[in-house]
Short mmCIF file of C-alpha atoms in Angstrom, two decimals:
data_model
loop_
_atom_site.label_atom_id
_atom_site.label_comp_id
_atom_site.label_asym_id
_atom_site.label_seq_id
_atom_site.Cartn_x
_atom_site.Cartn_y
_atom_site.Cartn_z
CA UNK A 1 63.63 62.71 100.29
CA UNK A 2 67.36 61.81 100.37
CA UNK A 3 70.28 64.05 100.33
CA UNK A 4 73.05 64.27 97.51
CA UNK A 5 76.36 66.00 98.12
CA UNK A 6 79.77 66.17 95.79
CA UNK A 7 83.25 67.80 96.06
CA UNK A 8 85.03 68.21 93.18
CA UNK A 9 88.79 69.89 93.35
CA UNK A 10 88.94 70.10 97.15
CA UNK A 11 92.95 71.01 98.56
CA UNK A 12 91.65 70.21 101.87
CA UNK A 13 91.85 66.31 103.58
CA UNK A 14 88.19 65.09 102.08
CA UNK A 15 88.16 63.32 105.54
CA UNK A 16 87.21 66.56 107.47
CA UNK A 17 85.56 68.01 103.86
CA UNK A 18 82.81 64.58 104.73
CA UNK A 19 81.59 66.39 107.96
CA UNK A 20 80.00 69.10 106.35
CA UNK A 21 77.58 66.18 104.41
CA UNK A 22 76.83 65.03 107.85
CA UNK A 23 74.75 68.15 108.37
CA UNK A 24 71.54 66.71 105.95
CA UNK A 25 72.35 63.38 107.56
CA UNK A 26 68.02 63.87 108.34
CA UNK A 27 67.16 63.79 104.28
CA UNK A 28 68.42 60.00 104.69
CA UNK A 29 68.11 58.25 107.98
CA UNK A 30 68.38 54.75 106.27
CA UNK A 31 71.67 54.86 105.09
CA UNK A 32 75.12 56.98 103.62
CA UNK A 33 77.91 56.33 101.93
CA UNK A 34 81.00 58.40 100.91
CA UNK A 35 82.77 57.40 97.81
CA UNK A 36 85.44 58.51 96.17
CA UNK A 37 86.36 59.35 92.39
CA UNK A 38 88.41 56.57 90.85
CA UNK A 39 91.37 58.61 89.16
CA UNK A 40 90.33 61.72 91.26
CA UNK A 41 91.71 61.98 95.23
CA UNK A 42 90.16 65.08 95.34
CA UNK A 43 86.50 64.57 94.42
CA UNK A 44 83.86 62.49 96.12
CA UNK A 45 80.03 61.79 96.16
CA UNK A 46 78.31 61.62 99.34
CA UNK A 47 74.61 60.41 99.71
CA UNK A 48 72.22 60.07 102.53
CA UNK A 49 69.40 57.26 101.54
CA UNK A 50 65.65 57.37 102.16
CA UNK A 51 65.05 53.66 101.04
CA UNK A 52 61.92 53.72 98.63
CA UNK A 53 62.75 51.56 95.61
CA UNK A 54 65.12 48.49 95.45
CA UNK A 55 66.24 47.85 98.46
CA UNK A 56 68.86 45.80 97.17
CA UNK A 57 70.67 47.93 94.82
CA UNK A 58 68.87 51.50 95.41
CA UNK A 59 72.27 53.00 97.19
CA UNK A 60 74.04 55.80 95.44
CA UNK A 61 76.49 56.83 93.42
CA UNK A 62 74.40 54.79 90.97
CA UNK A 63 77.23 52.83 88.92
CA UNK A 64 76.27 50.37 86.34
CA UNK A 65 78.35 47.51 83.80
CA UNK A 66 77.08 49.10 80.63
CA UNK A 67 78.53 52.98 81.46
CA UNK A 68 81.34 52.38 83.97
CA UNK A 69 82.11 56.04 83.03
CA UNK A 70 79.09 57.46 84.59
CA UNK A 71 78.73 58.35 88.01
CA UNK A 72 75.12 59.96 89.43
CA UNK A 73 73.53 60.92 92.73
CA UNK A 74 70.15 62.21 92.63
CA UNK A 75 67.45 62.92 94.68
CA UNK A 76 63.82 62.98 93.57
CA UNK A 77 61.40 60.86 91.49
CA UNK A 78 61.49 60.23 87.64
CA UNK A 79 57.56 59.44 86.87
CA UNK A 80 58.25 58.61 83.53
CA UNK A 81 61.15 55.76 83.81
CA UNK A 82 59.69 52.98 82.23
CA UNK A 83 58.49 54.76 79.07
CA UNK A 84 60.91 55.86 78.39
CA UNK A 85 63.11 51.95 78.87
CA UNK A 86 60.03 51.29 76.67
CA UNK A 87 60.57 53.65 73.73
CA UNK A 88 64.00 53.52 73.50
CA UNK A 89 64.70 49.54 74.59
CA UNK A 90 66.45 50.90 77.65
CA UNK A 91 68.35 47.76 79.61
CA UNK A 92 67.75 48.94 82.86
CA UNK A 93 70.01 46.85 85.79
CA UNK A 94 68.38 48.06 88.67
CA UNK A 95 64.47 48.83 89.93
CA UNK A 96 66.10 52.64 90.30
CA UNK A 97 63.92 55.34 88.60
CA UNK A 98 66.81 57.58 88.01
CA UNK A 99 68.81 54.65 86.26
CA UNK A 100 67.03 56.06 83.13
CA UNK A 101 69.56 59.54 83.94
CA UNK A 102 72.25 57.36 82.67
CA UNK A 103 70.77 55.55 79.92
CA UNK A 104 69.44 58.97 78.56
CA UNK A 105 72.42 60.56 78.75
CA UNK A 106 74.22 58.00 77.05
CA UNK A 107 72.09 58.16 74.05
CA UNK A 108 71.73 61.69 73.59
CA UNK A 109 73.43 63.90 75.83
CA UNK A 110 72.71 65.98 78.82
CA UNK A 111 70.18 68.41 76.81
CA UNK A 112 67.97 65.04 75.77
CA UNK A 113 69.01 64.07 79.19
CA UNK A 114 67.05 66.56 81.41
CA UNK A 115 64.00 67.63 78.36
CA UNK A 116 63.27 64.32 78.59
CA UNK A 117 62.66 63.73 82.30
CA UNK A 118 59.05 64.21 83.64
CA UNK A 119 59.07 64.28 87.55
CA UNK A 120 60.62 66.14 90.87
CA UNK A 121 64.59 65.91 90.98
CA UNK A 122 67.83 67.13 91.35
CA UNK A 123 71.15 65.78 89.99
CA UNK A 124 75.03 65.42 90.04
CA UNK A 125 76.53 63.54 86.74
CA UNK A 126 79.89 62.90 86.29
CA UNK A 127 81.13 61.10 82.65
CA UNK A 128 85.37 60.66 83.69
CA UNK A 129 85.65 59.02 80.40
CA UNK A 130 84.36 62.85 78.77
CA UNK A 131 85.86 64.56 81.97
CA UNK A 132 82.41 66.87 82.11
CA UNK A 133 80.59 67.10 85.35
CA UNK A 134 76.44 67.90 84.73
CA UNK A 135 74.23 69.45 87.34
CA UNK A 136 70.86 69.56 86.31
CA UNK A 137 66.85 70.82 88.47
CA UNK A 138 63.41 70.16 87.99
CA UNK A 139 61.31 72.85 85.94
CA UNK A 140 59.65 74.07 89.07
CA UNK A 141 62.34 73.60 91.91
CA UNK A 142 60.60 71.11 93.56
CA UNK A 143 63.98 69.47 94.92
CA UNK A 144 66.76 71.66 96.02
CA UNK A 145 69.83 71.88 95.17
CA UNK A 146 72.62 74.35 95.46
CA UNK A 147 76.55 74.71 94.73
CA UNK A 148 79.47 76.80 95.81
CA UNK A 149 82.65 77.84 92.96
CA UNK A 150 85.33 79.18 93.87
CA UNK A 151 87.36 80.82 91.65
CA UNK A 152 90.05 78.50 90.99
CA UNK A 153 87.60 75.74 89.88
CA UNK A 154 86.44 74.17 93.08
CA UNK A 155 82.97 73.12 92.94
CA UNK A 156 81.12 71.67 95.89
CA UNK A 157 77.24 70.61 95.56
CA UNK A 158 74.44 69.90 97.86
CA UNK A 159 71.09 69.30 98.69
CA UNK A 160 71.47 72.19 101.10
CA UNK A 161 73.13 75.10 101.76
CA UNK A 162 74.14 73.80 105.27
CA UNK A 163 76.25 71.30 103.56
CA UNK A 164 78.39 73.59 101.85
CA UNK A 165 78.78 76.56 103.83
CA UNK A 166 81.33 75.48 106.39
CA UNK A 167 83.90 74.02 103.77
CA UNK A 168 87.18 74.88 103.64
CA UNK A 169 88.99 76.39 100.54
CA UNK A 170 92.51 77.41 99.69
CA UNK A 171 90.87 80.48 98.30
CA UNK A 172 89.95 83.79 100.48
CA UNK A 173 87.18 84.62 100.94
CA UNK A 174 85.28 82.05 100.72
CA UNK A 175 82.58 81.81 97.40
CA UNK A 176 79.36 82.30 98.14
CA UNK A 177 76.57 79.07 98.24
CA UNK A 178 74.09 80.20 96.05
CA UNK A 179 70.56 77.69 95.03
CA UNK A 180 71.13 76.26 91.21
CA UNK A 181 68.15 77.90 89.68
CA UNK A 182 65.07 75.38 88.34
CA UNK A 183 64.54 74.61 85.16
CA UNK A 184 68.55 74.33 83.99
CA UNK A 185 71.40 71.73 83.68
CA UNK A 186 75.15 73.42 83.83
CA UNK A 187 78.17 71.38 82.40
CA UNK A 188 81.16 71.45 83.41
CA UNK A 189 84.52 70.59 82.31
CA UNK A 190 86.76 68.56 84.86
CA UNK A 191 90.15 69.01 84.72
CA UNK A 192 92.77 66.46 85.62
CA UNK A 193 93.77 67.87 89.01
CA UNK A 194 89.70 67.26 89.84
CA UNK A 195 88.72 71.36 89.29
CA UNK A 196 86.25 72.03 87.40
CA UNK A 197 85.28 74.86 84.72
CA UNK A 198 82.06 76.20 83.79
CA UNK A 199 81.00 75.99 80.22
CA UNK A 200 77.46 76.60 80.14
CA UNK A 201 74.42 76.99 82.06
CA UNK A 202 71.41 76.19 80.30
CA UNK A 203 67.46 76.25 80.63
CA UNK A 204 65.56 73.31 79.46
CA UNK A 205 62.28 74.33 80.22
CA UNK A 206 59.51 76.93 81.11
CA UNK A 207 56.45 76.24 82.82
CA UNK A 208 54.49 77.24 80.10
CA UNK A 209 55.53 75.55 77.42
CA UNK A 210 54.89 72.02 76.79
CA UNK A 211 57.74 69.45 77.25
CA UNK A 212 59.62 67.82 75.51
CA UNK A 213 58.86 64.49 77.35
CA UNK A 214 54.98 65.03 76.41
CA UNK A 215 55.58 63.07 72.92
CA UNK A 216 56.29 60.15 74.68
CA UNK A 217 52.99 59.88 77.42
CA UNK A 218 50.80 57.75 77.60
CA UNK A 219 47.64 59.13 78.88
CA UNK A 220 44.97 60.37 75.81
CA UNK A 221 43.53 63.84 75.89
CA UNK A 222 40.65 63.83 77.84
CA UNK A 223 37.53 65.12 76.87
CA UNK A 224 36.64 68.55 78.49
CA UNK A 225 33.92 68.30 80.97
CA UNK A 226 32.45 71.76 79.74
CA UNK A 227 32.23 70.35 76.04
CA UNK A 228 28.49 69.69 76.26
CA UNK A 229 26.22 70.41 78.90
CA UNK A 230 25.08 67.75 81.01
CA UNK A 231 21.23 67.71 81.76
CA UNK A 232 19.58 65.99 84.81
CA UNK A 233 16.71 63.99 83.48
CA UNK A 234 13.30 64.56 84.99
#
């Protein structure tokens, strides 16, 4: 469990905006980090770090070399990570499972992107080099994740509603926090004073139909216990 938080567009000081991300501080007792948008004084990532995986390099906004561009916070656990860097000759630079979030959405986009991913998570994507902004949940809301817009394009994002509800806004009244429903990834387009516009919101996946990530697992069909009828031998 850690805890993922973003601002984009904010006309208040981020400094007292960063308190409200205190309030999950208990989804990460290992470590946090606020960072801010290069190009963009008005939007930041915050992250609270259960340390699971890579010790090292694990900490969040995940930035690599290869995509400079891409900035993600997630929280959750991709199961499927390394057949995926198998299949499509992913160079991946850290032991990070949800690394493969930027490698994916580099080769095929943000639909591709979240069909592809079998396991529990929630994530924030930004691409500054595309100006979009990508939210995106797990078929059957396993992690949480909700977001606040106000109607002059400020966008704020959390793990949980406590983290958003106390922000301030230039706008009155205040937006509502509602939860980002399962299932969907919403893109947004960032503007260049950091607000944000909705373009679509869009679901990926039902729980009864089969993935899209199923053509690439590993494990056979297994033969159905009730096939035959097994006998005790006397």
């Amino acid at each position: 469990m850690c805890g993922i938080w973003a601002l984009f567009g904010s006309d208040e000081c981020l400094s007292v905006q960063c308190l409200s991300a205190m309030k999950i501080a208990h989804r990460g007792p290992d470590a946090f980090r606020f960072e801010n948008v290069n190009g963009y004084t008005n939007c930041c990532f915050g992250f609270h770090r259960l340390a699971i995986v890579d010790q090292l390099y694990g900490m969040q906004p995940i930035r690599v070399k290869k995509f400079p561009f891409l900035w993600l916070v997630y929280n959750g656990e991709i199961y499927n990570f390394k057949q995926l860097q198998k299949h499509f000759g992913f160079d991946y630079q850290t032991l990070v499972d949800g690394e493969v979030i930027l490698h994916l959405y580099s080769n095929g986009g943000i639909e591709q992107t979240a069909s592809l991913l079998d396991g529990v998570f929630a994530f924030i994507l930004l691409d500054t080099a595309n100006r979009k902004v990508f939210l995106g949940r797990d078929t059957y809301g396993v992690r949480p994740l909700f977001k606040v817009l106000s109607d002059d394009g400020f966008l704020g994002v959390c793990s949980e509603a406590k983290g958003l509800i106390n922000l301030r806004h230039s706008v009155s009244p205040a937006p509502k926090v509602q939860p980002f429903p399962p299932g969907h990834y919403e893109v947004f387009d960032l503007k260049s004073n950091g607000k944000v516009a909705s373009v679509e919101q869009v679901k990926f996946h039902t729980g009864k139909d089969e993935p899209l990530h199923a053509v690439y697992d590993t494990v056979t069909n297994l033969q159905s216990g009730f096939d035959r009828e097994d006998r005790k031998s006397t």
